Backbone as numpy.savetxt, mean C-alpha at the origin, in Angstrom:
# Nx Ny Nz CAx CAy CAz Cx Cy Cz
2.14 -22.08 3.59 2.07 -20.76 4.21 2.68 -19.73 3.26
2.02 -18.65 3.11 2.44 -17.58 2.21 2.94 -16.39 3.03
3.98 -15.75 2.56 4.50 -14.56 3.21 3.72 -13.35 2.71
4.18 -12.17 2.94 3.52 -10.96 2.48 3.55 -10.82 0.97
2.50 -10.20 0.44 2.42 -9.78 -0.96 1.97 -8.33 -0.96
2.32 -7.61 -2.00 1.88 -6.24 -2.19 0.88 -6.25 -3.33
-0.36 -5.94 -3.01 -1.45 -5.99 -3.99 -1.74 -4.59 -4.50
-1.80 -4.45 -5.83 -2.16 -3.20 -6.47 -3.39 -3.43 -7.34
-4.12 -2.38 -7.69 -5.28 -2.55 -8.57 -4.85 -3.06 -9.95
-5.75 -3.77 -10.62 -5.45 -4.27 -11.97 -5.09 -3.15 -12.93
-5.73 -2.02 -12.79 -5.50 -0.89 -13.69 -4.60 0.18 -13.06
-3.68 -0.26 -12.22 -2.84 0.69 -11.47 -2.03 1.58 -12.41
-2.04 2.86 -12.09 -1.24 3.81 -12.84 0.18 3.85 -12.36
0.94 4.74 -12.98 2.37 4.85 -12.70 2.65 5.20 -11.24
1.86 6.10 -10.66 2.12 6.53 -9.28 1.83 5.41 -8.27
0.79 4.62 -8.51 0.48 3.48 -7.62 1.58 2.43 -7.75
2.00 2.16 -8.96 3.09 1.18 -9.16 4.37 1.66 -8.46
4.65 2.95 -8.56 5.82 3.51 -7.88 5.67 3.37 -6.37
4.48 3.64 -5.84 4.23 3.49 -4.39 4.50 2.06 -3.95
4.02 1.08 -4.74 4.24 -0.33 -4.41 5.73 -0.68 -4.46
6.43 -0.14 -5.44 7.87 -0.41 -5.55 8.64 0.23 -4.40
8.23 1.41 -3.98 8.86 2.04 -2.82 8.66 1.19 -1.57
7.43 0.72 -1.36 7.16 -0.15 -0.21 8.01 -1.41 -0.29
8.06 -2.02 -1.46 8.84 -3.23 -1.68 10.33 -2.99 -1.37
10.86 -1.92 -1.88 12.28 -1.60 -1.71 12.64 -1.36 -0.25
11.86 -0.53 0.43 12.23 -0.16 1.79 11.91 -1.24 2.80
10.91 -2.06 2.54 10.69 -3.23 3.41 11.83 -4.22 3.24
12.29 -4.43 2.01 13.42 -5.33 1.77 14.66 -4.83 2.50
14.87 -3.54 2.47 16.02 -2.94 3.16 15.90 -3.15 4.67
14.69 -3.04 5.20 14.48 -3.12 6.65 14.45 -4.55 7.18
13.78 -5.44 6.46 13.56 -6.79 6.99 14.26 -7.89 6.22
14.85 -7.54 5.08 15.62 -8.53 4.33 14.80 -9.40 3.38
13.51 -9.18 3.29 12.66 -9.94 2.36 12.12 -9.01 1.29
12.14 -9.46 0.06 11.59 -8.67 -1.05 10.23 -9.26 -1.40
9.17 -8.59 -0.98 7.82 -9.08 -1.18 7.35 -8.79 -2.60
6.68 -9.77 -3.20 6.22 -9.65 -4.57 5.07 -8.67 -4.72
5.02 -8.02 -5.88 3.93 -7.12 -6.24 3.04 -7.84 -7.22
1.72 -7.80 -6.97 0.77 -8.49 -7.83 -0.51 -7.67 -7.97
-1.25 -7.94 -9.03 -2.57 -7.32 -9.16 -3.68 -8.36 -9.02
-3.30 -9.57 -8.59 -4.24 -10.65 -8.35 -4.29 -10.94 -6.86
-5.50 -11.10 -6.32 -5.63 -11.37 -4.88 -4.87 -12.66 -4.54
-3.91 -12.57 -3.62 -3.15 -13.77 -3.23 -4.02 -14.77 -2.46
-3.50 -15.95 -2.31 -4.22 -17.00 -1.56 -4.52 -16.52 -0.14
-5.57 -17.06 0.46 -6.01 -16.59 1.79 -4.95 -16.67 2.89
-3.98 -17.55 2.77 -2.96 -17.65 3.82 -1.92 -16.53 3.74
-1.95 -15.73 2.68 -0.98 -14.63 2.53 -1.35 -13.44 3.39
-0.33 -12.77 3.82 -0.50 -11.46 4.44 -0.34 -10.45 3.30
-1.18 -9.42 3.30 -1.24 -8.55 2.13 -1.14 -7.08 2.51
-0.29 -6.35 1.78 -0.32 -4.89 1.77 -1.17 -4.53 0.56
-2.33 -3.96 0.78 -3.22 -3.55 -0.30 -2.98 -2.06 -0.56
-2.48 -1.74 -1.76 -2.08 -0.39 -2.11 -3.08 0.21 -3.09
-3.82 1.22 -2.66 -4.78 1.87 -3.54 -6.14 1.18 -3.55
-6.88 1.43 -4.61 -8.27 0.98 -4.74 -8.34 -0.44 -5.31
-7.96 -1.42 -4.49 -7.92 -2.82 -4.93 -9.27 -3.50 -4.71
-9.44 -4.65 -5.34 -10.64 -5.46 -5.14 -10.74 -5.88 -3.68
-9.61 -6.20 -3.08 -9.58 -6.60 -1.67 -10.06 -5.48 -0.76
-9.72 -4.25 -1.10 -10.19 -3.09 -0.34 -11.72 -3.04 -0.35
-12.30 -3.22 -1.53 -13.76 -3.20 -1.67 -14.41 -4.38 -0.95
-13.80 -5.55 -1.05 -14.34 -6.74 -0.39 -14.37 -6.59 1.13
-13.53 -5.74 1.66 -13.47 -5.53 3.11 -14.21 -4.28 3.56
-15.07 -3.75 2.69 -15.98 -2.69 3.07 -15.42 -1.28 3.06
-14.30 -1.07 2.37 -13.72 0.26 2.32 -14.01 1.00 1.03
-14.89 0.47 0.21 -15.20 1.10 -1.08 -15.91 2.42 -0.86
-15.67 3.35 -1.73 -16.37 4.63 -1.65 -15.49 5.79 -2.01
-16.03 6.95 -1.86 -15.28 8.18 -2.12 -14.58 8.62 -0.84
-13.38 9.10 -0.98 -12.62 9.55 0.16 -12.27 11.02 0.01
-13.24 11.78 -0.46 -12.99 13.20 -0.74 -12.54 13.96 0.50
-12.94 13.53 1.68 -12.55 14.21 2.91 -11.04 14.13 3.14
-10.35 13.23 2.43 -8.90 13.11 2.57 -8.15 14.12 1.70
-8.86 14.76 0.79 -8.22 15.72 -0.10 -7.33 15.04 -1.12
-6.49 15.82 -1.76 -5.62 15.29 -2.82 -4.45 14.46 -2.29
-4.00 14.74 -1.07 -2.80 14.08 -0.59 -2.97 13.29 0.71
-4.18 13.32 1.29 -4.43 12.57 2.51 -4.56 11.09 2.24
-4.47 10.28 3.28 -4.53 8.82 3.14 -5.09 8.18 4.41
-5.41 6.91 4.29 -5.81 6.11 5.46 -4.99 4.84 5.47
-4.70 4.38 6.67 -4.05 3.10 6.88 -4.95 2.32 7.82
-5.41 1.16 7.37 -6.30 0.32 8.18 -5.82 -1.13 8.11
-6.08 -1.87 9.16 -5.76 -3.30 9.16 -7.01 -4.11 9.43
-7.12 -5.23 8.74 -8.17 -6.21 8.95 -7.51 -7.58 8.82
-7.49 -8.34 9.90 -6.86 -9.65 9.91 -5.43 -9.57 9.36
-5.14 -10.28 8.27 -3.79 -10.31 7.69 -3.57 -9.23 6.63
-4.47 -8.26 6.55 -4.40 -7.26 5.50 -4.06 -5.88 6.07
-3.16 -5.20 5.40 -2.85 -3.81 5.70 -3.28 -3.00 4.48
-4.21 -2.08 4.67 -4.74 -1.28 3.57 -4.16 0.12 3.64
-3.60 0.56 2.51 -3.09 1.92 2.35 -3.86 2.51 1.18
-4.76 3.45 1.45 -5.60 3.97 0.38 -5.89 5.44 0.55
-6.39 6.06 -0.52 -6.59 7.50 -0.54 -7.57 7.86 -1.65
-7.93 9.14 -1.70 -8.81 9.63 -2.76 -8.05 9.77 -4.08
-6.77 10.07 -4.01 -5.94 10.29 -5.20 -4.66 9.46 -5.10
-4.06 9.17 -6.24 -2.85 8.36 -6.25 -1.72 8.98 -5.43
-1.60 10.31 -5.44 -0.55 10.96 -4.64 -0.76 10.66 -3.16
-1.99 10.60 -2.73 -2.28 10.26 -1.34 -1.85 8.85 -0.99
-2.00 7.92 -1.94 -1.56 6.54 -1.72 -0.05 6.51 -1.51
0.69 7.24 -2.34 2.14 7.31 -2.17 2.48 7.91 -0.81
1.77 8.96 -0.41 1.98 9.52 0.93 1.67 8.50 2.01
0.66 7.67 1.79 0.31 6.62 2.74 1.42 5.59 2.90
2.06 5.24 1.80 3.19 4.31 1.88 4.31 4.93 2.71
4.65 6.20 2.43 5.69 6.86 3.20 5.28 7.02 4.67
3.99 7.31 4.90 3.50 7.43 6.27 3.61 6.12 7.03
3.26 5.02 6.36 3.38 3.69 6.97 4.84 3.40 7.30
5.72 3.62 6.34 7.14 3.36 6.57 7.69 4.21 7.70
7.24 5.45 7.77 7.70 6.34 8.84 7.23 5.86 10.21
5.97 5.49 10.30 5.41 5.08 11.60 5.92 3.72 12.06
6.02 2.77 11.15 6.38 1.41 11.52 7.89 1.18 11.54
8.59 1.72 10.54 10.02 1.46 10.43 10.89 2.67 10.80
10.24 3.77 11.20 10.94 5.01 11.52 11.78 5.51 10.33
11.24 5.26 9.15 11.85 5.67 7.90 11.68 7.18 7.72
12.72 7.84 7.27 12.64 9.27 6.96 13.19 9.45 5.55
12.55 10.29 4.77 13.03 10.52 3.42 13.28 12.01 3.21
14.21 12.27 2.33 14.60 13.64 2.04 14.63 13.83 0.54
14.42 15.05 0.12 14.50 15.39 -1.29 15.70 16.31 -1.46
16.57 15.95 -2.35 17.75 16.77 -2.64 17.56 17.47 -3.97
17.90 18.72 -4.00 17.81 19.50 -5.25 19.20 19.83 -5.75
């Protein structure tokens, strides 16, 4: 049996990697487990957070343009053991991670100047 994994695209940029690390960090803080980040589809028994435009996203029928989401909008969808966080732009994916954390874990973040 496999626990959760965080899946990112093979060609993930800096912002997607940061989004995955934020999810990893705050889930570890909340639940005590540090889930691994990978760019390879985990075994079928794994539960997966799919971050961005992954192969798994396309395999589950979510491929396409998401221009209606704008630069910062996002979608969160679940299919079986998969949680998909995706957007038209990388900034939207990061917003999706924060949106997921806010809705599920009641996480709030602040920016200090």
